[in-house]
XYZ file of N, CA and C in Angstrom:
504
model
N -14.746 -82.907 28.318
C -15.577 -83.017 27.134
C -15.933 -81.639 26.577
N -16.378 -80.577 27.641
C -16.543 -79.299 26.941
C -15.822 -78.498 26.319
N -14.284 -79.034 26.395
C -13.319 -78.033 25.931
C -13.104 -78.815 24.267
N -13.846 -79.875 24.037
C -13.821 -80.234 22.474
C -15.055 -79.486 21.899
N -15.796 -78.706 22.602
C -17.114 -78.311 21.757
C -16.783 -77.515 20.501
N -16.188 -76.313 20.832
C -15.813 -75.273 20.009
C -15.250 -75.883 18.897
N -14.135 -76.883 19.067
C -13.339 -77.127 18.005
C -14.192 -78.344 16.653
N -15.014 -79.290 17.836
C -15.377 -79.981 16.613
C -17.005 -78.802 15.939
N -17.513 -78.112 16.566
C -18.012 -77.205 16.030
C -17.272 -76.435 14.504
N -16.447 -75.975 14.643
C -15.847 -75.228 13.756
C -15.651 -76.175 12.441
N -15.181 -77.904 13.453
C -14.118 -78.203 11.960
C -15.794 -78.779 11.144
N -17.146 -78.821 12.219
C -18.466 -79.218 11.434
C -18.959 -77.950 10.842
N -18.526 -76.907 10.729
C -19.035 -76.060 10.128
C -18.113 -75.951 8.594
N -17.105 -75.914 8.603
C -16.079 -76.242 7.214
C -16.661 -77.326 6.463
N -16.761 -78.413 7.026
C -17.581 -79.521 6.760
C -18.766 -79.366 6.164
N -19.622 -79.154 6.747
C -20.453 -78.383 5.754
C -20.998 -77.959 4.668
N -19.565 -76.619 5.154
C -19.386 -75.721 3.775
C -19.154 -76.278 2.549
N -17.896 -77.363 3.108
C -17.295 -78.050 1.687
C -18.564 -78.677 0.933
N -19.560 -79.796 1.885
C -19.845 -80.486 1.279
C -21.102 -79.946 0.468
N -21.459 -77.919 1.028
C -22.723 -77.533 0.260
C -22.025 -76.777 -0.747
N -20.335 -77.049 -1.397
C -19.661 -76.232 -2.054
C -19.495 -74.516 -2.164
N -20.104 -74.116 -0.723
C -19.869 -72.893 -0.301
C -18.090 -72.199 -0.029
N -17.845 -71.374 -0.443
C -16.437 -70.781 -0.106
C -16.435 -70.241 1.030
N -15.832 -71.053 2.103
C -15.659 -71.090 3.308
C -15.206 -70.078 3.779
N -13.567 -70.110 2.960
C -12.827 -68.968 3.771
C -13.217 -67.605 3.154
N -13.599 -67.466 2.261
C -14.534 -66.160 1.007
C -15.530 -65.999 2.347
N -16.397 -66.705 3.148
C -17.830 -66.129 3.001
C -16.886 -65.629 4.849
N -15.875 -66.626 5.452
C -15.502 -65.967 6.804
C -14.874 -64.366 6.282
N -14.187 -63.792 5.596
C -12.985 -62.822 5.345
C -14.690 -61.969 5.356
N -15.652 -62.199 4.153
C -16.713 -61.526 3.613
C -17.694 -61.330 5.545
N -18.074 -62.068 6.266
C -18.111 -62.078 7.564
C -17.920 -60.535 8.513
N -16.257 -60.825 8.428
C -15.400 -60.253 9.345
C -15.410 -58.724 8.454
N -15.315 -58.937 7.296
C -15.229 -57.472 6.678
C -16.650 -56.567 7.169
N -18.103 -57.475 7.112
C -19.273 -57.037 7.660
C -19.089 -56.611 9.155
N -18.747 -57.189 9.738
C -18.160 -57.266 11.691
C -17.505 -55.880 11.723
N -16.712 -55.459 10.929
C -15.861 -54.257 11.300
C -16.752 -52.810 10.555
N -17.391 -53.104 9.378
C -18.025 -52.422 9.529
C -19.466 -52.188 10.383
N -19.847 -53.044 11.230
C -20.551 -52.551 12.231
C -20.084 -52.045 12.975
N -18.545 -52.186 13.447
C -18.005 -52.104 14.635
C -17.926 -50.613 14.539
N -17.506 -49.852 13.875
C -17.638 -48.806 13.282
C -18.445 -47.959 12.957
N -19.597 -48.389 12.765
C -20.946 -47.758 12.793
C -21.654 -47.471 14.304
N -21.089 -48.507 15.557
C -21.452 -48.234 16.668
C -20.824 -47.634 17.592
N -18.883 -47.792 17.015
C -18.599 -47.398 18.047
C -18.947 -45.414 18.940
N -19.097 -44.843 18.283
C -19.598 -43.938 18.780
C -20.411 -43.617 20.012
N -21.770 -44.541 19.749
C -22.851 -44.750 20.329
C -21.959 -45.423 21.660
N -21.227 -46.252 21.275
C -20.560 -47.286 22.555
C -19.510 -46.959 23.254
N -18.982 -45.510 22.684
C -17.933 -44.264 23.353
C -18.849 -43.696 24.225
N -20.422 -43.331 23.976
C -20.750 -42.553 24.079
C -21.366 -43.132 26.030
N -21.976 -44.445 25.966
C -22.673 -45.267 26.660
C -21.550 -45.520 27.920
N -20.364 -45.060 27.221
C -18.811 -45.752 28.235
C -18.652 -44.736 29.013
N -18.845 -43.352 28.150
C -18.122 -42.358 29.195
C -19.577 -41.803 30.304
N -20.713 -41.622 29.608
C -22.103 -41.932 30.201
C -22.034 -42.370 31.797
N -21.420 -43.651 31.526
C -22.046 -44.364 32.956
C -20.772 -43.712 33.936
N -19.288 -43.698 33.330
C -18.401 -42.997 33.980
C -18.547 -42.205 34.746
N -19.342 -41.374 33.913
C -19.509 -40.027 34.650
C -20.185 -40.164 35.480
N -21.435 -40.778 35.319
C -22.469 -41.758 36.425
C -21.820 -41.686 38.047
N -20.519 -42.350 37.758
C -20.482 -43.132 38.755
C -19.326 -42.105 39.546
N -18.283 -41.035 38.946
C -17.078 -40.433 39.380
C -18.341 -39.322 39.759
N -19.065 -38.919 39.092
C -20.075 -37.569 39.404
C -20.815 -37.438 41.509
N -21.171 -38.785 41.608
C -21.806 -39.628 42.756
C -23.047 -39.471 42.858
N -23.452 -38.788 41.408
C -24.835 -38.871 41.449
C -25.285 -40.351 41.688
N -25.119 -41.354 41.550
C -25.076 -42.808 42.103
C -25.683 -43.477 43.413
N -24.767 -42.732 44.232
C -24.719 -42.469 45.594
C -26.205 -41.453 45.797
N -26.052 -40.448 45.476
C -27.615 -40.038 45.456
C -28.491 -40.302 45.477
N -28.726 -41.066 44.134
C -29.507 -41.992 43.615
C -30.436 -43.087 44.716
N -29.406 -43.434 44.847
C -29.106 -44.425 45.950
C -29.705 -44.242 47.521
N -29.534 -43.550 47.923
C -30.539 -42.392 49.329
C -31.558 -42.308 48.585
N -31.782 -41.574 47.280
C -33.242 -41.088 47.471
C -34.225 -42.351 47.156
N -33.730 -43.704 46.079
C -34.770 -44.495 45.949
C -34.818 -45.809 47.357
N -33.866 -45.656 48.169
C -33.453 -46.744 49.453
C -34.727 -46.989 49.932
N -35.882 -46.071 50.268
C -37.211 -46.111 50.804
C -37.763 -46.594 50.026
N -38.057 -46.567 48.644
C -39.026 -47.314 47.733
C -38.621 -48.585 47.647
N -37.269 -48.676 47.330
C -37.208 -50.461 47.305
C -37.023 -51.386 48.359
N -36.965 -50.704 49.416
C -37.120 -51.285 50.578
C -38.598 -51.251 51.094
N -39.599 -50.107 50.604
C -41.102 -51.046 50.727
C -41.451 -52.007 49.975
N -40.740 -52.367 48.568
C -40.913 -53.072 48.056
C -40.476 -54.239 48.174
N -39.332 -54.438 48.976
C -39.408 -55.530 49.985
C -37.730 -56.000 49.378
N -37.267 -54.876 48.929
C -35.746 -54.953 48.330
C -34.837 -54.626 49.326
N -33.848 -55.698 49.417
C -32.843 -55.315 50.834
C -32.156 -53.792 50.370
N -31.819 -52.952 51.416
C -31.127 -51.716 51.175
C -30.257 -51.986 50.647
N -29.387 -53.166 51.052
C -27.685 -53.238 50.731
C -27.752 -53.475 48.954
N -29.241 -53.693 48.179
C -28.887 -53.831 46.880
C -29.393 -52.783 46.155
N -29.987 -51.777 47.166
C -30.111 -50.626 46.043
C -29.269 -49.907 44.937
N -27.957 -49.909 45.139
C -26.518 -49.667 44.719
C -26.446 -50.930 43.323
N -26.690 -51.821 43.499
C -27.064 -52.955 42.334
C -27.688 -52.323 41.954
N -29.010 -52.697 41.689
C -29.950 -52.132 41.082
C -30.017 -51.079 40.187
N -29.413 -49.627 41.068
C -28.830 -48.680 39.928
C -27.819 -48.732 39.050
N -27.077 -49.596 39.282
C -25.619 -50.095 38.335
C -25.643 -50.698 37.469
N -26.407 -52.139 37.651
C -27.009 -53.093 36.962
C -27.503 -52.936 35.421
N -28.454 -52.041 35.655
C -28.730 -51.155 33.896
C -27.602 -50.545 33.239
N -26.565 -50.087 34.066
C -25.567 -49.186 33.208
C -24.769 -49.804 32.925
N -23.707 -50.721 33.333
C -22.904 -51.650 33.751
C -22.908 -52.987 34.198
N -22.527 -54.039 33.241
C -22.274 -55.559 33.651
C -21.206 -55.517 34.684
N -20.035 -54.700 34.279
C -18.377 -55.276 35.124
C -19.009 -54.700 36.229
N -19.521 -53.380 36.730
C -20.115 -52.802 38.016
C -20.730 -53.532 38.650
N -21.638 -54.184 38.021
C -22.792 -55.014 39.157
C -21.944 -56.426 39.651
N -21.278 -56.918 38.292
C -20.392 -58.184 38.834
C -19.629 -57.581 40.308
N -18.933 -56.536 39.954
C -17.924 -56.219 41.241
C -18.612 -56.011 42.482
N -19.921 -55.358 42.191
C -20.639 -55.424 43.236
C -21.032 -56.588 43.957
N -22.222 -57.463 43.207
C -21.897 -58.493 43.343
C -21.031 -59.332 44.252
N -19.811 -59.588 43.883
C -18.845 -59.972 44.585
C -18.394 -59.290 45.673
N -18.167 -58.154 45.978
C -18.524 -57.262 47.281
C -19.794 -57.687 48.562
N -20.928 -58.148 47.884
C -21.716 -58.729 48.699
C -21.776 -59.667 48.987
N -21.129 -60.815 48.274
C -20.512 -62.064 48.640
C -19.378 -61.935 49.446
N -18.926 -61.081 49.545
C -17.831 -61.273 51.003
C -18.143 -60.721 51.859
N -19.137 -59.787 52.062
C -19.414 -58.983 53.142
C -20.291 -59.771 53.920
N -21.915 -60.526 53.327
C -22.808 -61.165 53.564
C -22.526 -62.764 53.820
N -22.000 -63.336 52.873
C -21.620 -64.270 52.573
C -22.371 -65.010 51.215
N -21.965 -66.169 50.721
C -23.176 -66.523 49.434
C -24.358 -67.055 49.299
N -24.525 -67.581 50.735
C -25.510 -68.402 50.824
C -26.886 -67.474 51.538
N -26.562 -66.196 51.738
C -27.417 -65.110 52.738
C -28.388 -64.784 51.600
N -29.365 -64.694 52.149
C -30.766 -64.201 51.595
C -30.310 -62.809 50.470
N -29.569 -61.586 50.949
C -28.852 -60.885 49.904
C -27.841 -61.082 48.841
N -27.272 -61.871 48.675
C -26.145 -62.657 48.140
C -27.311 -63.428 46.991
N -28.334 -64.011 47.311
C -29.179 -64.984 46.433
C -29.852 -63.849 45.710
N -30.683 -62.913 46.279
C -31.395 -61.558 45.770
C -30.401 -61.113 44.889
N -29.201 -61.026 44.916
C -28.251 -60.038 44.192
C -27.792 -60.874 42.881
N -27.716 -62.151 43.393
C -27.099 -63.348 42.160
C -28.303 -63.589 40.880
N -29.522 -63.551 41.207
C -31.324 -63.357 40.782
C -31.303 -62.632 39.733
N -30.570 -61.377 40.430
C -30.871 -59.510 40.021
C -30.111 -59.990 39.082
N -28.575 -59.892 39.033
C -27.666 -59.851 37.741
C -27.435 -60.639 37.148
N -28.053 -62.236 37.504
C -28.108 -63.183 36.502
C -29.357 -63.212 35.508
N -30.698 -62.288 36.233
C -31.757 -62.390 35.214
C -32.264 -61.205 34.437
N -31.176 -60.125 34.539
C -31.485 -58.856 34.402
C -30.360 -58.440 33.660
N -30.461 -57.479 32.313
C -29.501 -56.669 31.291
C -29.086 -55.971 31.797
N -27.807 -54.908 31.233
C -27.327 -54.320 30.836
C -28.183 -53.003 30.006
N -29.496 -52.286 30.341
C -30.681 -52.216 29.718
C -29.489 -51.239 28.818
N -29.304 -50.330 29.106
C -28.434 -49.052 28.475
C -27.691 -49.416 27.262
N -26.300 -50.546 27.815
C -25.548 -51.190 26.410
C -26.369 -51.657 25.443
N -27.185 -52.846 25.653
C -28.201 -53.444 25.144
C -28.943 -52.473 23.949
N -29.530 -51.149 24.605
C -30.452 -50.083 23.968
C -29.255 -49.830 22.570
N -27.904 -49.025 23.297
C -27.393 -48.620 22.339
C -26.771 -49.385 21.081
N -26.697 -50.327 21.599
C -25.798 -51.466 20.441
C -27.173 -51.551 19.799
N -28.309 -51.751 20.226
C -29.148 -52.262 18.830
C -30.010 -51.171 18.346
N -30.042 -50.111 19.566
C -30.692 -48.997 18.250
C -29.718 -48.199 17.488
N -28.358 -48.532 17.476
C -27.341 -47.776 16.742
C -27.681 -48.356 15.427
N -27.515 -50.230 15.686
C -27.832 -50.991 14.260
C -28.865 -50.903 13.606
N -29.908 -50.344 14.153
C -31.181 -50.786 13.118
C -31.701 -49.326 12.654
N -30.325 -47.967 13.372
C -30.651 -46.752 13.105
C -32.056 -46.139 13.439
N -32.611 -46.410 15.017
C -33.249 -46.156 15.010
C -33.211 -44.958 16.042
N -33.907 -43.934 16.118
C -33.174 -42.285 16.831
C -34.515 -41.972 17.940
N -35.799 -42.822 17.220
C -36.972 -42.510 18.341
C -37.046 -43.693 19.327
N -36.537 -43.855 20.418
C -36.378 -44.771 21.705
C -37.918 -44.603 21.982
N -38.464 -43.727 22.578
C -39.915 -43.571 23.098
C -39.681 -44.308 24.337
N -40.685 -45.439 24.530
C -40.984 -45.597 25.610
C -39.888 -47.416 25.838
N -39.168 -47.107 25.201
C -38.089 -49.004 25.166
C -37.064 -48.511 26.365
N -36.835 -47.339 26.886
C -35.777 -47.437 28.016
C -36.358 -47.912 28.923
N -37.487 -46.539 29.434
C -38.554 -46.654 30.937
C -39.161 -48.078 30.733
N -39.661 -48.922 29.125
C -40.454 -50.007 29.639
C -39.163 -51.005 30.229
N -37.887 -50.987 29.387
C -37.226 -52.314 29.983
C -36.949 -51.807 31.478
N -36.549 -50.711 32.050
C -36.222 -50.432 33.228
C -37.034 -50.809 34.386
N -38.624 -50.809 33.908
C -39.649 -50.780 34.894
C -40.003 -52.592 34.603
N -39.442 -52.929 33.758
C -39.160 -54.230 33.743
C -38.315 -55.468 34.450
N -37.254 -54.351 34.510
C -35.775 -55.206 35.344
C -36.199 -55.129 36.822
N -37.245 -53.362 36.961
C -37.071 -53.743 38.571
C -38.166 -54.514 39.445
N -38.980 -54.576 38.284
C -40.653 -55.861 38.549
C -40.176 -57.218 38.933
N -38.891 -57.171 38.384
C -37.874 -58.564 37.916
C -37.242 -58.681 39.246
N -36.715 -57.813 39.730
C -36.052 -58.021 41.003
C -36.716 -57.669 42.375
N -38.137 -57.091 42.186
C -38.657 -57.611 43.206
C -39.557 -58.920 43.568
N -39.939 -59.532 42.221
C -40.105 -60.844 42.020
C -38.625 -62.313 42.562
N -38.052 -61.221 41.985
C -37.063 -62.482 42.579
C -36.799 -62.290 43.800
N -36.508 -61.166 44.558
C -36.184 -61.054 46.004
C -37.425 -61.849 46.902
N -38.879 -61.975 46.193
C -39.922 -62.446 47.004
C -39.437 -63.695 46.926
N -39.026 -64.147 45.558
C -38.800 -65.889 45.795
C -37.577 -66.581 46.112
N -36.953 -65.208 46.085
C -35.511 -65.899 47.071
C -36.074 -65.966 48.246
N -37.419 -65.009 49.300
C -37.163 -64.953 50.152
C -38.004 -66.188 50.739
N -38.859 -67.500 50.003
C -39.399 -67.929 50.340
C -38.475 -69.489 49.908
N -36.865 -69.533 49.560
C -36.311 -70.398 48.809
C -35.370 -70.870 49.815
């Protein structure tokens, strides 16, 4: 049944169109012409966010990272093995997925870390991509305090969830 969604979606959106005498294929071309010029207006920002975390991660400041906050989130009651999440998680979706899945074979899926980790990257952004894709669009250059608040956000987030994985 779900693989008809998309399609009768589309042919109800033509539908629609016709019957509010809107120019369908005019307002998609008019659409897509808008789409590319965003695409274009960000990609920079989204060159910029790509090679960013790269370097992040080939640099090993990461790994650093990683030692020096292991004591804080582990008083906070965060397993060690996801500190490495945690720092990835904000920079990188494909990173934390791979991670992720790394801890599902090591732990297994059903382990108290495996649930903490599934929590973390199912209820938690991408804070970095996220930042740049929408303050590129709305041109906005003063961030202030929208990185540190979502950051100190994601990780309130995952020690909330590690408490209620650990009681689940």
């Amino acid at each position: 049944m779900s693989k008809y969604i998309l399609p009768v979606f589309i042919v109800g959106v033509i539908i629609v169109g016709f019957l509010k005498k809107v120019p369908v294929y005019d307002s998609f071309v008019s659409g897509v012409r808008q789409s590319m010029d965003l695409l274009i207006s960000i990609l920079p920002y989204f060159c910029t966010i790509l090679i960013a975390v790269e370097l992040f991660s080939l640099s090993g400041l990461n790994k650093y990272l990683e030692k020096l906050l292991e004591p804080v989130f582990t008083a906070l009651g965060i397993p060690s093995q996801l500190c490495e999440l945690l720092i990835i998680r904000p920079l990188s979706g494909n990173g934390s997925i791979a991670l992720l899945q790394s801890l599902y074979l090591e732990h297994g899926a059903d382990s108290y870390i495996a649930r903490c980790a599934s929590v973390i990257v199912g209820a938690s952004e991408t804070t970095f991509y996220i930042a740049t894709v929408y303050f590129s669009t709305v041109k906005a250059h003063k961030l202030r305090y929208a990185i540190p608040v979502s950051l100190i956000a994601s990780y309130i987030g995952a020690v909330v969830a590690c408490v209620v994985c650990r009681y689940i």
